[in-house]
């Protein structure tokens, strides 16, 4: 039994490790979105700030990227789900002997590297474009069009997999029943098969949108004049990142959590309604007076959803009135004091050194040339461009990154907003 | 009833690759009839029905409905409605939507549909259950919804594919009479498929007995039961005692058969086989359990069989007596319950008598359960 409990502890430890591995980066990134330093970091904590969110919403390129991502996403969802559904339907209709081959062919795009798909999309449509003798900026070479086409190449396969799974549970007899009752094939499809496929179509659409939203490999070749969010982010990261990107990540995480909770709550609600209907009497069903359970009753997901929603509203409300200026000023002030202290120390040390050197020199005045050698060594210190010169330190207000990890090295890049003197003069 | 629309199958063949599912079917179904296809599972009943409803193109031959050749006409254009073996109710539609699906297709208003649904729900004794989903109904209720849905389409011919097979015995018996009554009321042609001979006999005006894609016999219940065409029909419909042997002598429409174990026995040649049995042919002689009566012990002759009582089964209105004839030949006898008992006669030899007109001689053939 001891072994058993040991094993259980082991499993819990493993789970804890696994989830911290899985979620840890997200949590830390989310925290950095609210910390005031200019480089995303969670520790040491300085000031709670929402400025990275406003910075995010003032960043034209990111906003434009989001817009393009949504446009591409909408196009990809439409095209992929349509092609996926067609592919899935085809799979169920096709001659069984060909089915395996067909399946392999239609799944292949998932296995092909996105880079290859990107390049081939670009090359192929460029050829088509020339074939039609169109200009370089024609519709067929438009970044949005190419990206949608390129992404859909493999996202449609994902959609097909999702749709096939549902379609396999479809009783073809239902379509036959509809036909038998006088429906045309189109009516049978629209009124019977499509409603049956709706949940899977919704899943496929969400999957397609997410896959499109996060795609980089393929898009990087096709985006043309329409950089998507991932492209913009990648380009930004090249020049250093700010917590504004963390803020974006945080928003995406929160939206995801919202969607997941809403979905869960919806499913649970459906179950409850079905259960209530099952136990209802005919009269209740007839009169429409059936008392359905409330949205929140015995629905944990719904409760959490509402709590999260209220928390979000609270946070946004706080953000609207909250000003981190005082805190930032305090931190600044404290840092200035620390710096002053260090400067004092340094000055003192210098003075001591100088005094010692003077004393030594006085002691060994008119000595052998060996001491002559040490003297230039000592003066070599100033050869580091006076960075160690306390006076210089005081002048531009920057710290030595090696000595002061608490302060970002690129503070000065923020137009002296962090300059304690600037604050004080206010 | 001549009001209904008749159905004709003319030299109908249906093949799946090399496999012949239906072979040379020629069937005439009168308008307004309750017509059954009866046969064991896998004999091609569903296949015939699918050819009538239009889901299958015959490999050869024609399907005529109301005298019109249905070649090239799709299932949605035929005046038929099919009740599927698994019912195929639309799971996401409410009962009333299911029932009036055919009206929705034609663009009827919700109000019209509701009204018609209520009428049909009344008819199938499910008043007020229209708001439920099919999954919320019991098996028998689903069954009736499927019937109402088919009737709502106002077909000339209703096709039913083993509609009662999924129900328990009690409900099945109830639904039999209900179906028959519905058929009488709406007056349309019903083509009914079943592997249950009791069902076919009680419900049908006419029955086609099928075996391995071949229709062995068409006729009303009585003629199939009393005057089977083939050994298969004789053994599949109702219970029968089989005596194998060879034809010793043909006397007009009667025949003397030298049975393998029970001596020479006389029988009537079934109508369809008259003139076909010759001396020396292998033949089978069928005597129903209820065709036997007890005879004075020791009586001998060409319509007497001797056997020992091995088992008695009390069925209320009758006794089933199981006997062992010469050479271990098993014989089942049903005797009406007139207050006697055979318990004390266990192991005794008894003489059984039958009337020659109740024994049917047929050319040897495949039996239903071998
Ligand atoms: N689509 C098909 N392809 C190949 N064989 C089939 C097909 N449909 C039915 N069969 C075969 O035809 C025979 C008759 O089937 P069916 O008509 O369904 O029998 P049942 O009398 O039980 O309804 C069976 O042996 C079945 O395997
Ligand atoms: Mg069948």
XYZ file of N, CA, C and O in Angstrom, chain A residues 332 336 394-397 416 418-426:
64
model
N 11.128 55.126 -8.963
C 12.178 55.993 -9.506
C 13.015 56.593 -8.377
O 14.233 56.524 -8.385
N 16.770 56.135 -7.466
C 17.710 57.252 -7.447
C 18.516 57.218 -6.152
O 19.739 57.389 -6.155
N 26.434 59.857 -12.834
C 25.448 60.839 -12.384
C 24.870 61.619 -13.549
O 23.718 61.992 -13.530
N 25.645 61.771 -14.562
C 25.233 62.635 -15.657
C 24.037 62.098 -16.438
O 23.014 62.752 -16.599
N 24.166 60.858 -16.965
C 23.066 60.406 -17.830
C 22.058 59.494 -17.112
O 21.090 59.041 -17.723
N 22.311 59.250 -15.861
C 21.301 58.528 -15.083
C 21.176 57.057 -15.407
O 20.269 56.400 -14.935
N 14.044 59.511 -21.572
C 14.272 60.079 -20.244
C 13.052 60.074 -19.334
O 13.012 60.787 -18.355
N 12.335 57.905 -17.447
C 12.749 57.296 -16.190
C 13.796 58.128 -15.465
O 14.310 57.701 -14.456
N 14.061 59.231 -16.030
C 15.062 60.078 -15.402
C 14.483 60.697 -14.141
O 13.512 61.448 -14.200
N 15.025 60.327 -12.999
C 14.467 60.860 -11.745
C 14.454 62.380 -11.739
O 13.525 62.992 -11.201
N 15.419 62.963 -12.370
C 15.465 64.421 -12.362
C 14.269 65.017 -13.085
O 13.666 65.992 -12.643
N 13.919 64.361 -14.201
C 12.777 64.849 -14.964
C 11.520 64.803 -14.107
O 10.687 65.707 -14.140
N 11.382 63.742 -13.369
C 10.208 63.602 -12.523
C 10.186 64.664 -11.437
O 9.153 65.266 -11.173
N 11.334 64.824 -10.879
C 11.397 65.774 -9.773
C 11.070 67.191 -10.215
O 10.453 67.944 -9.488
N 11.472 67.488 -11.415
C 11.254 68.858 -11.863
C 9.774 69.148 -12.086
O 9.366 70.282 -12.210
N 9.009 68.100 -12.200
C 7.566 68.290 -12.443
C 6.859 69.002 -11.300
O 6.770 68.524 -10.232
